[in-house]
Amino acid sequence: MKYVLNPLNYPYNALEPHIDELTMTIHHTKHHQGYVNNLNAALEKHPELHYDNLETLLLEIDKLPFDIQTAVKNNGGGTFNHNLFFDTLKLNENGLPSGALLSEIVLTFGSFESFKDAFSNAAKTRFGSGWAWLIKNHKGALEVVSTPNQDPVLNLGTPLLGLDVWEHAYYLKYQNRRPDYVENFFHVIDWDKVSQRFLKK
Ligand code: MN
């Protein structure tokens, strides 16, 4: 099967001024689309493979033919990571998580501010390109982690929230000021979506 680019459920300017329209447009139509295209191109080399679930594919990269393992890791990871990223964005006007998710964040990190510090620190200190994540790890606990490049995060646990810190995600507006981008990310987290993931997994 072919993977397709997930459409956004909001316009490209919906996250202004924190993430600008041009960055969103290029990020989705060029970068995200590129990962999808390159994933399909890799899988076309082995038509005998039948994966209809991206998560399963990423968890079983080691079982794939060796010649496409790296391409699937980079581009399958890129497809998955961006699917999650774009799905979890919404202008929130300083909104915070609520309910069971907020309780678990406070229980785990001590306070929402402590969680924010840990997540921001992971995003700011990721050297080069990569991601910061809030995951539910294999023990069922919340954890902040960081991954390089487009490496899949699924082997560490279930991702609930991810922040893309590749320069393509922020450079047009923020240039070298990654910390400002990270700070403003907290204005565009769709906490309802994060909460849904938390309750489901
Ligand atoms: Mn990206």
PDB file of C-alpha atoms and ligand atoms in Angstrom:
ATOM      1  CA  MET A   1       0.000   0.000   0.000  1.00  0.00           C
ATOM      2  CA  LYS A   2       1.006   3.599  -0.392  1.00  0.00           C
ATOM      3  CA  TYR A   3       1.211   5.972   2.493  1.00  0.00           C
ATOM      4  CA  VAL A   4      -0.412   9.374   1.989  1.00  0.00           C
ATOM      5  CA  LEU A   5       0.156  12.807   3.473  1.00  0.00           C
ATOM      6  CA  ASN A   6      -2.322  13.431   6.274  1.00  0.00           C
ATOM      7  CA  PRO A   7      -4.199  16.670   5.603  1.00  0.00           C
ATOM      8  CA  LEU A   8      -4.096  19.351   8.288  1.00  0.00           C
ATOM      9  CA  ASN A   9      -7.396  20.008  10.025  1.00  0.00           C
ATOM     10  CA  TYR A  10      -6.628  23.738  10.248  1.00  0.00           C
ATOM     11  CA  PRO A  11      -5.329  26.420   7.849  1.00  0.00           C
ATOM     12  CA  TYR A  12      -1.611  27.097   7.477  1.00  0.00           C
ATOM     13  CA  ASN A  13      -1.978  30.458   9.214  1.00  0.00           C
ATOM     14  CA  ALA A  14      -3.868  29.041  12.211  1.00  0.00           C
ATOM     15  CA  LEU A  15      -0.846  29.099  14.515  1.00  0.00           C
ATOM     16  CA  GLU A  16       0.215  32.688  13.832  1.00  0.00           C
ATOM     17  CA  PRO A  17       2.118  34.430  15.216  1.00  0.00           C
ATOM     18  CA  HIS A  18       3.891  31.596  17.032  1.00  0.00           C
ATOM     19  CA  ILE A  19       4.438  29.422  13.961  1.00  0.00           C
ATOM     20  CA  ASP A  20       4.109  31.419  10.761  1.00  0.00           C
ATOM     21  CA  GLU A  21       2.108  30.543   7.675  1.00  0.00           C
ATOM     22  CA  LEU A  22       5.077  30.164   5.317  1.00  0.00           C
ATOM     23  CA  THR A  23       6.906  27.822   7.675  1.00  0.00           C
ATOM     24  CA  MET A  24       3.776  25.715   8.111  1.00  0.00           C
ATOM     25  CA  THR A  25       3.155  25.584   4.362  1.00  0.00           C
ATOM     26  CA  ILE A  26       6.676  24.498   3.485  1.00  0.00           C
ATOM     27  CA  HIS A  27       6.913  22.166   6.454  1.00  0.00           C
ATOM     28  CA  HIS A  28       3.750  20.293   5.501  1.00  0.00           C
ATOM     29  CA  THR A  29       3.752  20.394   1.687  1.00  0.00           C
ATOM     30  CA  LYS A  30       7.498  19.933   1.151  1.00  0.00           C
ATOM     31  CA  HIS A  31       9.166  18.337   4.165  1.00  0.00           C
ATOM     32  CA  HIS A  32       6.345  16.119   5.434  1.00  0.00           C
ATOM     33  CA  GLN A  33       5.335  15.217   1.874  1.00  0.00           C
ATOM     34  CA  GLY A  34       8.956  14.379   1.133  1.00  0.00           C
ATOM     35  CA  TYR A  35       9.138  11.856   3.956  1.00  0.00           C
ATOM     36  CA  VAL A  36       5.933  10.211   2.721  1.00  0.00           C
ATOM     37  CA  ASN A  37       7.214  10.038  -0.852  1.00  0.00           C
ATOM     38  CA  ASN A  38      10.575   8.624   0.161  1.00  0.00           C
ATOM     39  CA  LEU A  39       8.946   6.040   2.417  1.00  0.00           C
ATOM     40  CA  ASN A  40       6.801   4.853  -0.477  1.00  0.00           C
ATOM     41  CA  ALA A  41       9.819   4.782  -2.782  1.00  0.00           C
ATOM     42  CA  ALA A  42      11.729   2.576  -0.336  1.00  0.00           C
ATOM     43  CA  LEU A  43       8.837   0.150   0.083  1.00  0.00           C
ATOM     44  CA  GLU A  44       8.331  -0.091  -3.690  1.00  0.00           C
ATOM     45  CA  LYS A  45      11.686  -1.841  -3.887  1.00  0.00           C
ATOM     46  CA  HIS A  46      10.128  -4.764  -2.029  1.00  0.00           C
ATOM     47  CA  PRO A  47       6.552  -5.230  -3.251  1.00  0.00           C
ATOM     48  CA  GLU A  48       6.367  -8.468  -1.271  1.00  0.00           C
ATOM     49  CA  LEU A  49       6.146  -6.428   1.924  1.00  0.00           C
ATOM     50  CA  HIS A  50       2.659  -5.682   3.174  1.00  0.00           C
ATOM     51  CA  TYR A  51       2.446  -3.224   6.009  1.00  0.00           C
ATOM     52  CA  ASP A  52      -0.821  -1.403   6.384  1.00  0.00           C
ATOM     53  CA  ASN A  53       0.117   0.078   9.742  1.00  0.00           C
ATOM     54  CA  LEU A  54       2.937   2.589  10.071  1.00  0.00           C
ATOM     55  CA  GLU A  55       3.468   1.875  13.772  1.00  0.00           C
ATOM     56  CA  THR A  56       3.934  -1.838  13.107  1.00  0.00           C
ATOM     57  CA  LEU A  57       6.323  -1.069  10.282  1.00  0.00           C
ATOM     58  CA  LEU A  58       8.462   1.154  12.502  1.00  0.00           C
ATOM     59  CA  LEU A  59       8.539  -1.361  15.328  1.00  0.00           C
ATOM     60  CA  GLU A  60       9.743  -4.061  12.926  1.00  0.00           C
ATOM     61  CA  ILE A  61      12.438  -2.211  10.990  1.00  0.00           C
ATOM     62  CA  ASP A  62      14.972  -4.862  12.001  1.00  0.00           C
ATOM     63  CA  LYS A  63      12.939  -7.487  10.126  1.00  0.00           C
ATOM     64  CA  LEU A  64      12.920  -5.545   6.852  1.00  0.00           C
ATOM     65  CA  PRO A  65      15.321  -6.205   3.969  1.00  0.00           C
ATOM     66  CA  PHE A  66      18.607  -4.633   4.944  1.00  0.00           C
ATOM     67  CA  ASP A  67      18.792  -2.362   1.908  1.00  0.00           C
ATOM     68  CA  ILE A  68      15.739  -0.327   2.953  1.00  0.00           C
ATOM     69  CA  GLN A  69      16.112  -0.297   6.750  1.00  0.00           C
ATOM     70  CA  THR A  70      17.778   3.116   6.893  1.00  0.00           C
ATOM     71  CA  ALA A  71      15.348   4.674   4.414  1.00  0.00           C
ATOM     72  CA  VAL A  72      12.362   3.340   6.349  1.00  0.00           C
ATOM     73  CA  LYS A  73      13.807   4.531   9.652  1.00  0.00           C
ATOM     74  CA  ASN A  74      14.406   8.043   8.309  1.00  0.00           C
ATOM     75  CA  ASN A  75      11.300   8.464   6.188  1.00  0.00           C
ATOM     76  CA  GLY A  76       8.855   6.236   8.041  1.00  0.00           C
ATOM     77  CA  GLY A  77      10.016   7.923  11.222  1.00  0.00           C
ATOM     78  CA  GLY A  78       9.663  11.299   9.524  1.00  0.00           C
ATOM     79  CA  THR A  79       6.149  10.475   8.367  1.00  0.00           C
ATOM     80  CA  PHE A  80       5.054   9.232  11.778  1.00  0.00           C
ATOM     81  CA  ASN A  81       6.672  12.066  13.720  1.00  0.00           C
ATOM     82  CA  HIS A  82       5.089  14.745  11.529  1.00  0.00           C
ATOM     83  CA  ASN A  83       1.681  13.052  11.580  1.00  0.00           C
ATOM     84  CA  LEU A  84       1.753  13.344  15.346  1.00  0.00           C
ATOM     85  CA  PHE A  85       3.258  16.827  15.440  1.00  0.00           C
ATOM     86  CA  PHE A  86       0.773  18.475  13.084  1.00  0.00           C
ATOM     87  CA  ASP A  87      -2.161  16.677  14.681  1.00  0.00           C
ATOM     88  CA  THR A  88      -1.338  18.068  18.107  1.00  0.00           C
ATOM     89  CA  LEU A  89      -1.173  21.775  17.258  1.00  0.00           C
ATOM     90  CA  LYS A  90      -3.803  24.389  18.013  1.00  0.00           C
ATOM     91  CA  LEU A  91      -3.699  27.961  19.227  1.00  0.00           C
ATOM     92  CA  ASN A  92      -4.423  27.524  22.925  1.00  0.00           C
ATOM     93  CA  GLU A  93      -4.123  30.979  24.487  1.00  0.00           C
ATOM     94  CA  ASN A  94      -1.954  29.753  27.332  1.00  0.00           C
ATOM     95  CA  GLY A  95      -4.161  26.728  27.869  1.00  0.00           C
ATOM     96  CA  LEU A  96      -2.951  24.000  30.152  1.00  0.00           C
ATOM     97  CA  PRO A  97      -3.731  20.305  30.228  1.00  0.00           C
ATOM     98  CA  SER A  98      -6.555  19.283  32.510  1.00  0.00           C
ATOM     99  CA  GLY A  99      -8.102  16.275  34.164  1.00  0.00           C
ATOM    100  CA  ALA A 100      -6.234  12.994  34.416  1.00  0.00           C
ATOM    101  CA  LEU A 101      -3.377  14.157  32.206  1.00  0.00           C
ATOM    102  CA  LEU A 102      -2.656  17.194  34.361  1.00  0.00           C
ATOM    103  CA  SER A 103      -2.820  15.058  37.502  1.00  0.00           C
ATOM    104  CA  GLU A 104      -0.326  12.592  36.043  1.00  0.00           C
ATOM    105  CA  ILE A 105       2.006  15.401  34.920  1.00  0.00           C
ATOM    106  CA  VAL A 106       1.979  16.898  38.422  1.00  0.00           C
ATOM    107  CA  LEU A 107       2.470  13.482  39.999  1.00  0.00           C
ATOM    108  CA  THR A 108       5.413  12.716  37.709  1.00  0.00           C
ATOM    109  CA  PHE A 109       7.200  16.060  37.425  1.00  0.00           C
ATOM    110  CA  GLY A 110       6.056  17.881  40.569  1.00  0.00           C
ATOM    111  CA  SER A 111       4.226  20.654  38.711  1.00  0.00           C
ATOM    112  CA  PHE A 112       3.262  21.715  35.216  1.00  0.00           C
ATOM    113  CA  GLU A 113       6.095  24.259  35.270  1.00  0.00           C
ATOM    114  CA  SER A 114       8.603  21.530  36.105  1.00  0.00           C
ATOM    115  CA  PHE A 115       7.321  19.458  33.208  1.00  0.00           C
ATOM    116  CA  LYS A 116       7.585  22.482  30.925  1.00  0.00           C
ATOM    117  CA  ASP A 117      11.177  23.026  32.034  1.00  0.00           C
ATOM    118  CA  ALA A 118      12.111  19.398  31.407  1.00  0.00           C
ATOM    119  CA  PHE A 119      10.456  19.309  27.989  1.00  0.00           C
ATOM    120  CA  SER A 120      11.922  22.681  26.974  1.00  0.00           C
ATOM    121  CA  ASN A 121      15.357  21.624  28.113  1.00  0.00           C
ATOM    122  CA  ALA A 122      15.157  18.443  26.036  1.00  0.00           C
ATOM    123  CA  ALA A 123      14.173  20.510  23.000  1.00  0.00           C
ATOM    124  CA  LYS A 124      16.821  23.172  23.496  1.00  0.00           C
ATOM    125  CA  THR A 125      19.688  20.790  24.177  1.00  0.00           C
ATOM    126  CA  ARG A 126      19.028  18.300  21.371  1.00  0.00           C
ATOM    127  CA  PHE A 127      22.209  18.808  19.352  1.00  0.00           C
ATOM    128  CA  GLY A 128      21.565  19.215  15.644  1.00  0.00           C
ATOM    129  CA  SER A 129      18.245  17.941  14.332  1.00  0.00           C
ATOM    130  CA  GLY A 130      15.706  15.930  16.249  1.00  0.00           C
ATOM    131  CA  TRP A 131      12.717  15.918  18.530  1.00  0.00           C
ATOM    132  CA  ALA A 132      11.624  16.376  22.134  1.00  0.00           C
ATOM    133  CA  TRP A 133       8.821  14.155  23.373  1.00  0.00           C
ATOM    134  CA  LEU A 134       6.438  13.528  26.198  1.00  0.00           C
ATOM    135  CA  ILE A 135       5.874   9.785  26.134  1.00  0.00           C
ATOM    136  CA  LYS A 136       4.185   7.135  28.179  1.00  0.00           C
ATOM    137  CA  ASN A 137       7.059   4.707  28.616  1.00  0.00           C
ATOM    138  CA  HIS A 138       6.885   0.920  28.741  1.00  0.00           C
ATOM    139  CA  LYS A 139       6.375   1.034  32.505  1.00  0.00           C
ATOM    140  CA  GLY A 140       3.300   3.198  31.960  1.00  0.00           C
ATOM    141  CA  ALA A 141       4.940   6.319  33.361  1.00  0.00           C
ATOM    142  CA  LEU A 142       5.205   9.744  31.776  1.00  0.00           C
ATOM    143  CA  GLU A 143       8.710  10.629  30.657  1.00  0.00           C
ATOM    144  CA  VAL A 144      10.426  13.390  28.680  1.00  0.00           C
ATOM    145  CA  VAL A 145      12.867  12.082  26.086  1.00  0.00           C
ATOM    146  CA  SER A 146      14.682  13.356  23.023  1.00  0.00           C
ATOM    147  CA  THR A 147      15.492  11.584  19.765  1.00  0.00           C
ATOM    148  CA  PRO A 148      17.942  12.476  16.973  1.00  0.00           C
ATOM    149  CA  ASN A 149      17.072  12.978  13.292  1.00  0.00           C
ATOM    150  CA  GLN A 150      13.769  11.280  12.457  1.00  0.00           C
ATOM    151  CA  ASP A 151      14.464   8.195  14.537  1.00  0.00           C
ATOM    152  CA  PRO A 152      11.219   6.502  15.559  1.00  0.00           C
ATOM    153  CA  VAL A 153      10.277   7.127  19.179  1.00  0.00           C
ATOM    154  CA  LEU A 154       7.959   4.123  19.477  1.00  0.00           C
ATOM    155  CA  ASN A 155      10.609   1.804  20.862  1.00  0.00           C
ATOM    156  CA  LEU A 156      10.852   4.110  23.902  1.00  0.00           C
ATOM    157  CA  GLY A 157       7.113   4.198  24.503  1.00  0.00           C
ATOM    158  CA  THR A 158       3.931   5.816  23.249  1.00  0.00           C
ATOM    159  CA  PRO A 159       4.440   9.435  22.200  1.00  0.00           C
ATOM    160  CA  LEU A 160       1.817  11.854  23.494  1.00  0.00           C
ATOM    161  CA  LEU A 161       3.388  15.157  22.406  1.00  0.00           C
ATOM    162  CA  GLY A 162       6.325  15.889  20.123  1.00  0.00           C
ATOM    163  CA  LEU A 163       8.240  19.021  19.210  1.00  0.00           C
ATOM    164  CA  ASP A 164      10.178  19.175  15.968  1.00  0.00           C
ATOM    165  CA  VAL A 165      13.455  21.048  16.521  1.00  0.00           C
ATOM    166  CA  TRP A 166      14.841  20.611  13.021  1.00  0.00           C
ATOM    167  CA  GLU A 167      15.765  24.052  11.691  1.00  0.00           C
ATOM    168  CA  HIS A 168      13.178  23.655   8.910  1.00  0.00           C
ATOM    169  CA  ALA A 169      10.520  23.826  11.647  1.00  0.00           C
ATOM    170  CA  TYR A 170      11.448  27.313  12.830  1.00  0.00           C
ATOM    171  CA  TYR A 171      14.304  28.947  10.928  1.00  0.00           C
ATOM    172  CA  LEU A 172      12.290  31.335   8.707  1.00  0.00           C
ATOM    173  CA  LYS A 173      10.831  33.074  11.748  1.00  0.00           C
ATOM    174  CA  TYR A 174      13.274  32.358  14.555  1.00  0.00           C
ATOM    175  CA  GLN A 175      16.640  31.837  12.785  1.00  0.00           C
ATOM    176  CA  ASN A 176      19.105  30.794  15.527  1.00  0.00           C
ATOM    177  CA  ARG A 177      16.675  31.481  18.378  1.00  0.00           C
ATOM    178  CA  ARG A 178      15.498  27.933  19.020  1.00  0.00           C
ATOM    179  CA  PRO A 179      14.716  28.742  22.690  1.00  0.00           C
ATOM    180  CA  ASP A 180      12.131  31.336  21.596  1.00  0.00           C
ATOM    181  CA  TYR A 181      10.493  28.808  19.282  1.00  0.00           C
ATOM    182  CA  VAL A 182      10.385  26.286  22.118  1.00  0.00           C
ATOM    183  CA  GLU A 183       8.851  28.824  24.489  1.00  0.00           C
ATOM    184  CA  ASN A 184       6.177  29.780  21.959  1.00  0.00           C
ATOM    185  CA  PHE A 185       5.379  26.151  21.203  1.00  0.00           C
ATOM    186  CA  PHE A 186       3.503  26.109  24.500  1.00  0.00           C
ATOM    187  CA  HIS A 187       0.958  28.507  22.928  1.00  0.00           C
ATOM    188  CA  VAL A 188       0.089  26.012  20.189  1.00  0.00           C
ATOM    189  CA  ILE A 189      -0.264  22.669  21.967  1.00  0.00           C
ATOM    190  CA  ASP A 190      -3.670  21.053  21.522  1.00  0.00           C
ATOM    191  CA  TRP A 191      -3.921  19.606  25.017  1.00  0.00           C
ATOM    192  CA  ASP A 192      -7.238  17.915  24.239  1.00  0.00           C
ATOM    193  CA  LYS A 193      -5.473  15.804  21.614  1.00  0.00           C
ATOM    194  CA  VAL A 194      -2.603  15.021  23.972  1.00  0.00           C
ATOM    195  CA  SER A 195      -5.108  14.029  26.626  1.00  0.00           C
ATOM    196  CA  GLN A 196      -6.920  11.739  24.187  1.00  0.00           C
ATOM    197  CA  ARG A 197      -3.656   9.936  23.443  1.00  0.00           C
ATOM    198  CA  PHE A 198      -2.887   9.685  27.141  1.00  0.00           C
ATOM    199  CA  LEU A 199      -6.271   8.149  27.940  1.00  0.00           C
ATOM    200  CA  LYS A 200      -6.243   5.785  24.959  1.00  0.00           C
ATOM    201  CA  LYS A 201      -2.837   4.213  25.286  1.00  0.00           C
TER     202      LYS A 201
HETATM  203 MN    MN B   1       9.868  18.716  10.435  1.00  0.00          MN
END
